[in-house]
């Protein structure tokens, strides 16, 4: 900007303008040549811009009164002074190194610059480490975990927060957790490091909960703190975030000293509050703005919204604006919506799911933040949304925005447009939503309506939900109570929206759609349960862990015997979203003979988890699963394997117990609950299905005020009202027998039927009342004891299919 200006750069280290963001990928050997990390050199800066670059020159002091800097030449150890008209501070941020026991020991590394990279890569190259612990799961921590894993190390990630990648919200992070576990990364979340110690030639990492990890190296990636040492010693003002405070023109409290980059405090464009946002994009823009300001072209820095993206193995994770935590801390009211759509037209090969979450004001729909997770196309959607946020657009603007469309690149209704439509439907009252975390707090009277297809329900469902597929809903409205709250859900929310519109226009006034659908809800549940969705089969795991060659050969022979029979058939299920791939598998297997093997490739990331559940449910054998980039594969043998695959059969032994309680006799009810409690105590999943006269066992003992017709009232009067009025099947003696039995039970120390029923519910025994019989006998759910589910024959059959014991009582 000024050819006559004399510009001097002082750099404490040996390098300038190196690619910080590329450092983990050089360690992982994705970027093989070290020189590619060096964007600029002192020689090139001198030749092109006539700038005096002095590396290995440390600025020790800013003498504001004399307008001089005190500098130490680290090559000669000499100290000298240099005058200035203006100073631009760009010292960056330093890795946080908490004062933990053993923190300064060997084999503990931080990553900030080229020498750090050389140290870590040299250690990995020369010492053949087998395991690494990464402390901290921000962008650098997650990228280091991936790259060390790609170098062949087993990796454990320790994070003090309950999630990785702080800029995204918990339910979005849950999907990243599941993906990391699928790749073999061990996660220790909501857990910090207590200290380090040497153990033989390795390192012991003690966690705050007492867990001890033995490892070969530790990467400290616990975040960064702004480097404010020079500024503080010069008496410059420090902001609320402990970074250097600057004005809109990036001047410090001394108008002759500017500051930029990771060392400064900026304004959050959403909240208007001070923030520390150490990202490369804002830092580069600040450098340009300061250059303009120094030559008189006054320009303001308008703040940062924290737009960022990370690669997590095959996943892309992006965010812009504020997340829920930030909005709550700032006291800003907001609404949330999700869409789950393909990155481009589903009929074009290679389409993969992409989930978008947007946050917006409830009144006018002004955009406040966005997050995205997918396998391709996350960057361009986040960039569009970042632009919309910067120019204060609303969700209605997203509906109108014209975006490029051709089948290989997008859809006629891009995910960004769909996000606008979904949010707009909420704001205009076309649909009310319920969030994933609100499901657990629902009233027991709420009807949870699953409108997915039956094959999808086999893969998992929300507890106590009723299944009516969307295409049958109009014909089965009479099965639902219009006076009750109804929560609708499908896989991702679209069918749930359609079901919501049908119900609202048919006299159902209290209807909500589960935002994000079952896919989002189940991802959070899976994360909370720490279920590992391994990309290798149990048999591959077995082979990998065997050290005895004879045992390894035996395991290989077992797999070969299980997979050698029958014809091999290929199935391409790419471009289909759940339940599409599973439905294609089901249809194709019907055409095959027992023992034939189906080789499936799909682009739905949930396919590997779904196919495991489906094979277990249907009695087929899952041989292998895997993935390569955005393609997910499975080999399925029709029917069960004749040869068991070691101790880890892919379809585990069924461990349920199911009983149909048909009769309402006291003695048979007592027997039913004694058996149920015994089975539950042995770890079985127990379901009692009550039908016809057995329903009387579940009736409340007191009168319940419900609206009934005359016939229903007559049935109610003729049948026993609850467990305390049940007769004996023999020796009833006009009601004397039950009283005698209860007296004998009390004297013998045997629990009463009511106590047995309570114990069963506490033991997790599932009590299901037959919907059809309730309708026939005029029994309403309000008349049944609390905690009873209402279901149909499909509910019983599904439980029976998972059981190795079924009784009819």
Coordinates of C-alpha atoms in Angstrom, one line a residue, residues 313-794:
X313 CA -12.0 -39.2 9.0
X314 CA -14.8 -39.4 6.4
X315 CA -17.0 -36.8 8.0
X316 CA -17.1 -33.1 7.3
X317 CA -18.2 -31.0 10.3
X318 CA -18.9 -27.3 9.9
X319 CA -20.3 -24.4 11.9
X320 CA -20.9 -20.7 11.7
X321 CA -22.5 -18.1 14.1
X322 CA -23.6 -19.1 17.6
X323 CA -24.5 -22.5 19.0
X324 CA -27.1 -23.1 21.6
X325 CA -24.7 -22.8 24.5
X326 CA -23.5 -19.4 23.4
X327 CA -27.1 -18.1 22.8
X328 CA -28.2 -19.3 26.2
X329 CA -25.2 -17.6 27.8
X330 CA -26.1 -14.4 26.0
X331 CA -29.7 -14.6 27.0
X332 CA -30.9 -14.7 23.3
X333 CA -34.2 -16.4 22.6
X334 CA -33.9 -18.9 19.7
X335 CA -35.6 -21.7 17.8
X336 CA -34.0 -24.8 16.2
X337 CA -34.7 -26.9 13.2
X338 CA -33.0 -29.7 11.3
X339 CA -33.1 -31.1 7.9
X340 CA -31.4 -34.3 6.6
X341 CA -31.0 -34.4 2.9
X342 CA -28.6 -35.8 0.2
X343 CA -25.7 -33.7 -0.8
X344 CA -26.8 -33.9 -4.4
X345 CA -29.6 -35.6 -6.4
X346 CA -30.3 -39.0 -5.0
X347 CA -30.5 -40.7 -8.4
X348 CA -27.0 -39.5 -9.3
X349 CA -24.3 -42.0 -8.1
X350 CA -22.5 -41.1 -4.9
X351 CA -25.3 -39.2 -3.0
X352 CA -24.7 -39.2 0.7
X353 CA -26.7 -37.7 3.6
X354 CA -26.0 -34.3 5.0
X355 CA -27.6 -32.9 8.2
X356 CA -28.1 -29.2 8.7
X357 CA -29.1 -27.5 11.9
X358 CA -30.0 -23.8 11.9
X359 CA -30.8 -21.5 14.9
X360 CA -33.0 -18.5 14.4
X361 CA -35.1 -15.9 16.3
X362 CA -38.6 -17.1 17.1
X363 CA -40.2 -13.8 16.1
X364 CA -38.9 -13.0 12.6
X365 CA -36.6 -15.9 11.8
X366 CA -33.3 -14.0 11.7
X367 CA -30.5 -16.5 11.4
X368 CA -28.2 -16.8 14.4
X369 CA -26.1 -19.9 13.7
X370 CA -25.8 -23.1 11.6
X371 CA -24.1 -26.4 11.9
X372 CA -23.6 -29.2 9.3
X373 CA -22.4 -32.8 9.3
X374 CA -22.0 -34.9 6.2
X375 CA -19.7 -36.8 3.9
X376 CA -19.6 -34.3 1.1
X377 CA -20.9 -30.8 0.4
X378 CA -20.8 -29.4 4.0
X379 CA -18.4 -26.6 3.1
X380 CA -20.5 -25.0 0.5
X381 CA -23.7 -25.1 2.6
X382 CA -21.9 -23.6 5.6
X383 CA -20.4 -20.9 3.4
X384 CA -23.9 -20.0 2.1
X385 CA -25.3 -19.9 5.6
X386 CA -22.3 -17.9 6.9
X387 CA -23.0 -15.3 4.1
X388 CA -26.7 -15.2 5.0
X389 CA -25.8 -14.6 8.7
X390 CA -23.3 -11.9 7.9
X391 CA -25.9 -10.0 5.9
X392 CA -28.6 -10.5 8.6
X393 CA -30.9 -12.7 6.5
X394 CA -33.8 -14.8 7.7
X395 CA -35.0 -18.3 7.2
X396 CA -37.5 -17.0 4.6
X397 CA -34.5 -15.6 2.6
X398 CA -33.1 -19.1 2.5
X399 CA -36.3 -20.3 0.8
X400 CA -35.8 -17.8 -2.0
X401 CA -32.1 -18.0 -2.6
X402 CA -31.0 -19.3 -6.0
X403 CA -28.3 -21.9 -5.8
X404 CA -26.5 -23.9 -8.5
X405 CA -28.1 -27.1 -9.4
X406 CA -27.1 -30.1 -11.6
X407 CA -27.5 -33.7 -10.4
X408 CA -23.7 -34.2 -9.6
X409 CA -23.6 -31.1 -7.4
X410 CA -27.0 -30.5 -5.7
X411 CA -30.7 -30.7 -5.8
X412 CA -33.4 -28.5 -7.3
X413 CA -34.3 -27.8 -3.6
X414 CA -30.9 -27.5 -2.0
X415 CA -30.4 -28.5 1.6
X416 CA -30.1 -24.7 2.3
X417 CA -33.5 -24.1 0.7
X418 CA -35.0 -27.1 2.7
X419 CA -33.6 -25.7 5.9
X420 CA -35.5 -22.5 5.2
X421 CA -38.7 -24.3 4.3
X422 CA -38.6 -26.4 7.5
X423 CA -37.9 -23.4 9.7
X424 CA -40.5 -21.3 7.9
X425 CA -43.1 -24.0 8.6
X426 CA -42.4 -23.8 12.3
X427 CA -42.6 -20.0 12.4
X428 CA -45.8 -19.8 10.4
X429 CA -47.6 -22.4 12.5
X430 CA -47.8 -25.2 9.9
X431 CA -45.9 -27.4 12.3
X432 CA -45.0 -27.5 16.0
X433 CA -41.8 -29.4 16.9
X434 CA -40.4 -31.2 19.9
X435 CA -36.6 -31.5 20.4
X436 CA -34.8 -34.8 21.0
X437 CA -34.0 -33.9 24.7
X438 CA -37.7 -33.3 25.5
X439 CA -38.8 -36.9 24.7
X440 CA -37.7 -38.1 28.1
X441 CA -39.9 -35.6 29.9
X442 CA -43.1 -36.5 28.1
X443 CA -46.2 -37.2 30.1
X444 CA -47.2 -40.8 30.3
X445 CA -50.5 -40.0 28.5
X446 CA -48.7 -38.6 25.5
X447 CA -49.1 -40.7 22.3
X448 CA -45.7 -41.2 20.6
X449 CA -46.6 -42.0 17.0
X450 CA -44.0 -43.7 14.8
X451 CA -45.0 -43.3 11.1
X452 CA -42.1 -45.2 9.6
X453 CA -42.5 -48.5 7.8
X454 CA -42.5 -51.8 9.8
X455 CA -39.0 -52.7 8.5
X456 CA -37.6 -49.5 10.0
X457 CA -39.2 -50.2 13.3
X458 CA -37.3 -53.5 13.4
X459 CA -34.1 -51.4 13.5
X460 CA -35.1 -49.6 16.6
X461 CA -37.7 -47.3 18.0
X462 CA -38.6 -44.9 20.8
X463 CA -39.9 -46.7 23.9
X464 CA -43.7 -46.8 24.2
X465 CA -44.3 -45.6 20.7
X466 CA -47.2 -46.8 18.5
X467 CA -46.5 -47.6 14.8
X468 CA -48.9 -46.5 12.1
X469 CA -47.0 -46.2 8.8
X470 CA -47.7 -42.8 7.1
X471 CA -49.4 -44.3 4.1
X472 CA -52.0 -46.0 6.4
X473 CA -52.5 -43.0 8.7
X474 CA -55.6 -41.6 7.1
X475 CA -57.4 -44.9 7.4
X476 CA -56.4 -45.5 11.0
X477 CA -57.1 -42.2 12.6
X478 CA -59.7 -43.8 14.8
X479 CA -56.9 -45.6 16.6
X480 CA -55.7 -42.3 18.0
X481 CA -57.2 -40.2 20.8
X482 CA -57.7 -36.6 19.5
X483 CA -57.8 -35.3 23.1
X484 CA -54.3 -36.3 23.8
X485 CA -50.9 -34.8 22.9
X486 CA -49.4 -36.7 20.0
X487 CA -45.7 -36.6 19.2
X488 CA -45.0 -37.8 15.7
X489 CA -41.6 -39.1 14.4
X490 CA -40.2 -40.7 11.3
X491 CA -36.6 -41.2 10.2
X492 CA -35.5 -37.6 9.6
X493 CA -38.6 -35.5 10.0
X494 CA -40.2 -35.2 6.5
X495 CA -42.8 -38.0 6.9
X496 CA -43.4 -36.7 10.4
X497 CA -44.2 -33.3 8.9
X498 CA -46.7 -34.8 6.5
X499 CA -48.3 -36.9 9.3
X500 CA -48.5 -33.7 11.4
X501 CA -50.4 -31.9 8.6
X502 CA -52.8 -34.8 8.2
X503 CA -53.5 -34.9 12.0
X504 CA -53.9 -31.2 12.4
X505 CA -56.5 -31.1 9.6
X506 CA -58.5 -34.0 11.0
X507 CA -59.3 -32.7 14.4
X508 CA -56.1 -33.4 16.3
X509 CA -55.1 -30.1 17.8
X510 CA -52.0 -31.0 20.0
X511 CA -49.5 -32.5 17.5
X512 CA -45.7 -32.1 17.5
X513 CA -43.1 -33.4 15.1
X514 CA -39.8 -34.7 16.4
X515 CA -37.1 -32.4 15.0
X516 CA -34.4 -34.3 13.3
X517 CA -36.4 -37.6 13.5
X518 CA -35.4 -40.9 14.9
X519 CA -32.0 -40.7 13.2
X520 CA -30.9 -37.8 15.3
X521 CA -32.6 -39.1 18.5
X522 CA -31.0 -42.6 18.2
X523 CA -27.6 -41.0 17.5
X524 CA -27.7 -39.3 20.8
X525 CA -29.0 -42.4 22.6
X526 CA -26.2 -44.5 21.0
X527 CA -23.6 -42.0 22.1
X528 CA -24.9 -41.9 25.6
X529 CA -24.8 -45.7 25.7
X530 CA -21.3 -45.6 24.2
X531 CA -22.2 -48.3 21.7
X532 CA -19.3 -48.9 19.3
X533 CA -20.3 -49.4 15.7
X534 CA -17.1 -51.1 14.6
X535 CA -16.2 -51.0 10.9
X536 CA -14.8 -54.5 11.2
X537 CA -16.7 -57.6 12.0
X538 CA -16.2 -59.5 15.3
X539 CA -14.3 -62.2 13.3
X540 CA -11.9 -59.6 11.8
X541 CA -11.4 -58.3 15.3
X542 CA -10.7 -61.8 16.4
X543 CA -8.1 -62.3 13.7
X544 CA -6.4 -59.0 14.5
X545 CA -6.1 -59.8 18.2
X546 CA -4.8 -63.4 17.9
X547 CA -1.0 -63.9 18.6
X548 CA -1.0 -67.6 18.2
X549 CA -0.6 -68.6 14.5
X550 CA -2.5 -71.8 15.0
X551 CA -5.5 -70.0 16.6
X552 CA -5.3 -67.4 13.7
X553 CA -5.5 -70.2 11.1
X554 CA -8.4 -71.8 12.9
X555 CA -10.3 -68.5 13.0
X556 CA -9.6 -68.0 9.2
X557 CA -10.9 -71.5 8.6
X558 CA -14.1 -70.7 10.5
X559 CA -14.8 -67.6 8.5
X560 CA -14.0 -69.5 5.2
X561 CA -16.4 -72.3 6.2
X562 CA -19.1 -69.7 6.9
X563 CA -18.7 -67.8 3.7
X564 CA -17.7 -70.6 1.2
X565 CA -21.2 -71.9 0.6
X566 CA -23.7 -70.7 -2.0
X567 CA -23.8 -68.2 -4.8
X568 CA -22.5 -64.6 -4.4
X569 CA -24.8 -61.8 -5.6
X570 CA -24.1 -58.1 -5.7
X571 CA -26.5 -55.4 -4.7
X572 CA -26.0 -51.6 -5.4
X573 CA -28.1 -49.6 -2.8
X574 CA -26.2 -46.4 -3.3
X575 CA -28.1 -43.1 -3.3
X576 CA -30.9 -44.6 -1.1
X577 CA -31.7 -43.3 2.4
X578 CA -32.9 -45.3 5.3
X579 CA -34.9 -47.6 5.0
X580 CA -34.1 -47.9 1.3
X581 CA -31.0 -50.0 1.6
X582 CA -32.5 -52.4 4.1
X583 CA -35.7 -52.8 2.0
X584 CA -33.5 -53.6 -1.0
X585 CA -31.6 -56.1 1.0
X586 CA -34.8 -57.7 2.2
X587 CA -36.3 -57.9 -1.3
X588 CA -33.1 -59.3 -2.8
X589 CA -32.6 -62.0 -0.1
X590 CA -36.1 -63.3 -0.9
X591 CA -34.8 -64.2 -4.3
X592 CA -31.8 -66.1 -3.0
X593 CA -31.4 -69.6 -1.5
X594 CA -30.2 -70.4 2.0
X595 CA -26.4 -70.1 2.1
X596 CA -26.2 -67.6 -0.7
X597 CA -24.2 -64.5 0.1
X598 CA -25.3 -60.9 -0.8
X599 CA -22.6 -58.3 -1.2
X600 CA -24.2 -54.9 -0.6
X601 CA -22.8 -51.4 -1.2
X602 CA -24.7 -48.3 0.1
X603 CA -24.0 -44.7 0.7
X604 CA -26.2 -44.3 3.8
X605 CA -23.8 -44.0 6.7
X606 CA -26.3 -45.6 9.1
X607 CA -26.4 -48.8 6.9
X608 CA -23.7 -50.7 8.8
X609 CA -25.5 -50.2 12.1
X610 CA -28.9 -50.9 10.6
X611 CA -27.9 -54.1 8.8
X612 CA -26.5 -55.6 12.1
X613 CA -29.8 -55.0 13.8
X614 CA -31.8 -56.3 10.8
X615 CA -29.8 -59.5 10.5
X616 CA -30.2 -60.2 14.2
X617 CA -33.9 -59.6 13.9
X618 CA -34.5 -61.7 10.8
X619 CA -32.2 -64.6 11.4
X620 CA -29.7 -63.9 8.6
X621 CA -25.9 -63.9 9.2
X622 CA -23.8 -60.7 8.9
X623 CA -20.4 -61.7 7.7
X624 CA -18.5 -58.4 7.2
X625 CA -19.1 -54.7 7.2
X626 CA -16.8 -51.9 6.2
X627 CA -16.5 -48.6 4.5
X628 CA -14.3 -46.9 1.9
X629 CA -14.8 -43.1 1.8
X630 CA -18.5 -42.5 1.4
X631 CA -19.4 -46.1 0.5
X632 CA -20.5 -48.6 3.1
X633 CA -20.4 -52.4 2.5
X634 CA -21.8 -55.5 4.0
X635 CA -21.7 -59.2 3.2
X636 CA -24.9 -61.1 4.3
X637 CA -25.4 -64.8 4.2
X638 CA -29.0 -65.8 3.9
X639 CA -30.0 -67.9 7.0
X640 CA -27.9 -68.8 10.0
X641 CA -24.3 -70.1 9.6
X642 CA -23.9 -73.8 10.0
X643 CA -20.5 -73.2 11.5
X644 CA -20.4 -70.8 14.4
X645 CA -17.8 -68.0 14.0
X646 CA -15.8 -68.5 17.1
X647 CA -17.2 -66.9 20.3
X648 CA -18.5 -63.8 18.5
X649 CA -21.3 -64.9 16.3
X650 CA -22.6 -61.9 14.4
X651 CA -26.2 -62.8 15.3
X652 CA -25.9 -63.2 19.1
X653 CA -28.0 -65.7 21.1
X654 CA -31.5 -64.4 21.8
X655 CA -31.9 -63.5 25.5
X656 CA -35.6 -62.5 25.8
X657 CA -38.5 -64.1 27.5
X658 CA -42.1 -63.5 26.3
X659 CA -45.4 -64.5 28.0
X660 CA -48.9 -64.1 26.7
X661 CA -51.2 -63.7 29.8
X662 CA -54.6 -64.7 28.5
X663 CA -56.5 -65.5 31.7
X664 CA -57.2 -63.2 34.7
X665 CA -56.9 -65.8 37.5
X666 CA -55.1 -64.8 40.6
X667 CA -53.0 -68.0 40.7
X668 CA -52.0 -67.7 37.0
X669 CA -51.2 -64.0 37.4
X670 CA -49.0 -64.8 40.4
X671 CA -47.2 -67.5 38.5
X672 CA -46.7 -65.1 35.5
X673 CA -45.0 -62.4 37.6
X674 CA -42.9 -64.9 39.6
X675 CA -41.5 -66.3 36.3
X676 CA -41.1 -62.8 34.9
X677 CA -39.1 -61.6 37.9
X678 CA -36.9 -64.7 37.9
X679 CA -36.2 -64.2 34.2
X680 CA -35.4 -60.6 34.7
X681 CA -33.0 -61.3 37.5
X682 CA -31.1 -63.6 35.1
X683 CA -30.6 -60.7 32.7
X684 CA -33.4 -61.5 30.3
X685 CA -35.5 -58.9 28.5
X686 CA -39.0 -59.8 29.6
X687 CA -42.3 -58.9 27.9
X688 CA -45.7 -59.8 29.3
X689 CA -48.5 -59.4 26.7
X690 CA -51.9 -59.2 28.4
X691 CA -54.9 -60.0 26.2
X692 CA -58.6 -60.8 26.8
X693 CA -59.3 -61.6 30.5
X694 CA -55.7 -61.2 31.3
X695 CA -56.3 -57.4 30.9
X696 CA -58.1 -57.5 34.3
X697 CA -54.7 -58.0 36.0
X698 CA -53.6 -54.6 34.8
X699 CA -56.8 -52.7 35.7
X700 CA -56.7 -50.1 38.5
X701 CA -58.5 -51.1 41.6
X702 CA -60.5 -47.9 41.9
X703 CA -63.2 -46.5 39.6
X704 CA -61.8 -44.2 36.9
X705 CA -64.0 -41.5 35.4
X706 CA -63.9 -42.2 31.7
X707 CA -66.5 -41.7 29.0
X708 CA -68.0 -45.2 28.0
X709 CA -70.9 -46.5 26.1
X710 CA -73.5 -48.8 27.8
X711 CA -72.0 -52.1 26.5
X712 CA -68.5 -51.1 27.6
X713 CA -69.9 -50.2 31.0
X714 CA -71.6 -53.6 31.3
X715 CA -68.3 -55.4 30.4
X716 CA -66.5 -53.3 33.0
X717 CA -69.0 -54.2 35.8
X718 CA -68.9 -58.0 34.9
X719 CA -65.1 -58.3 35.0
X720 CA -62.8 -58.1 38.0
X721 CA -61.6 -54.5 38.6
X722 CA -57.9 -54.9 39.2
X723 CA -55.5 -57.4 40.8
X724 CA -57.2 -57.4 44.2
X725 CA -60.5 -58.8 42.8
X726 CA -59.0 -61.6 40.7
X727 CA -60.6 -65.1 41.3
X728 CA -58.8 -68.4 41.5
X729 CA -58.9 -70.7 38.6
X730 CA -59.8 -73.6 41.0
X731 CA -61.2 -73.5 44.5
X732 CA -62.5 -70.0 44.1
X733 CA -65.4 -70.7 46.5
X734 CA -67.4 -67.5 45.8
X735 CA -64.3 -65.4 46.5
X736 CA -63.2 -67.1 49.7
X737 CA -60.3 -69.0 47.9
X738 CA -58.4 -65.8 46.8
X739 CA -58.6 -64.4 50.4
X740 CA -57.3 -67.7 51.8
X741 CA -54.4 -67.8 49.3
X742 CA -53.4 -64.2 50.0
X743 CA -53.5 -65.0 53.8
X744 CA -51.3 -68.1 53.3
X745 CA -48.9 -66.1 51.1
X746 CA -48.6 -63.5 53.8
X747 CA -48.0 -66.1 56.5
X748 CA -45.4 -67.9 54.4
X749 CA -43.6 -64.6 53.5
X750 CA -44.5 -64.8 49.8
X751 CA -44.9 -61.4 48.2
X752 CA -48.4 -60.4 47.2
X753 CA -49.4 -60.1 43.5
X754 CA -49.3 -56.3 43.8
X755 CA -45.7 -56.4 45.2
X756 CA -44.7 -58.9 42.5
X757 CA -46.1 -56.5 39.8
X758 CA -44.2 -53.5 41.3
X759 CA -41.0 -55.5 41.4
X760 CA -41.4 -56.6 37.8
X761 CA -41.7 -52.9 36.7
X762 CA -38.7 -52.0 38.7
X763 CA -36.8 -54.9 37.1
X764 CA -37.6 -53.5 33.7
X765 CA -40.3 -56.1 32.8
X766 CA -42.3 -54.7 29.9
X767 CA -46.1 -54.8 30.4
X768 CA -48.1 -54.6 27.2
X769 CA -51.8 -54.4 26.9
X770 CA -53.5 -55.7 23.7
X771 CA -55.0 -52.8 21.8
X772 CA -57.6 -54.9 20.0
X773 CA -58.9 -56.5 23.2
X774 CA -59.1 -53.2 25.0
X775 CA -61.3 -51.9 22.1
X776 CA -63.5 -55.0 22.2
X777 CA -64.0 -55.0 26.0
X778 CA -64.2 -51.2 26.3
X779 CA -61.1 -50.8 28.5
X780 CA -59.3 -47.5 28.2
X781 CA -55.7 -46.8 29.0
X782 CA -56.6 -44.5 31.8
X783 CA -58.1 -47.6 33.6
X784 CA -54.8 -49.4 33.5
X785 CA -52.0 -49.1 36.1
X786 CA -49.2 -46.7 35.3
X787 CA -46.3 -47.9 33.1
X788 CA -48.3 -50.2 30.8
X789 CA -47.7 -49.9 27.1
X790 CA -50.5 -50.4 24.6
X791 CA -49.6 -52.5 21.5
X792 CA -50.7 -54.9 18.9
X793 CA -49.8 -58.4 17.7
X794 CA -46.7 -57.0 15.9

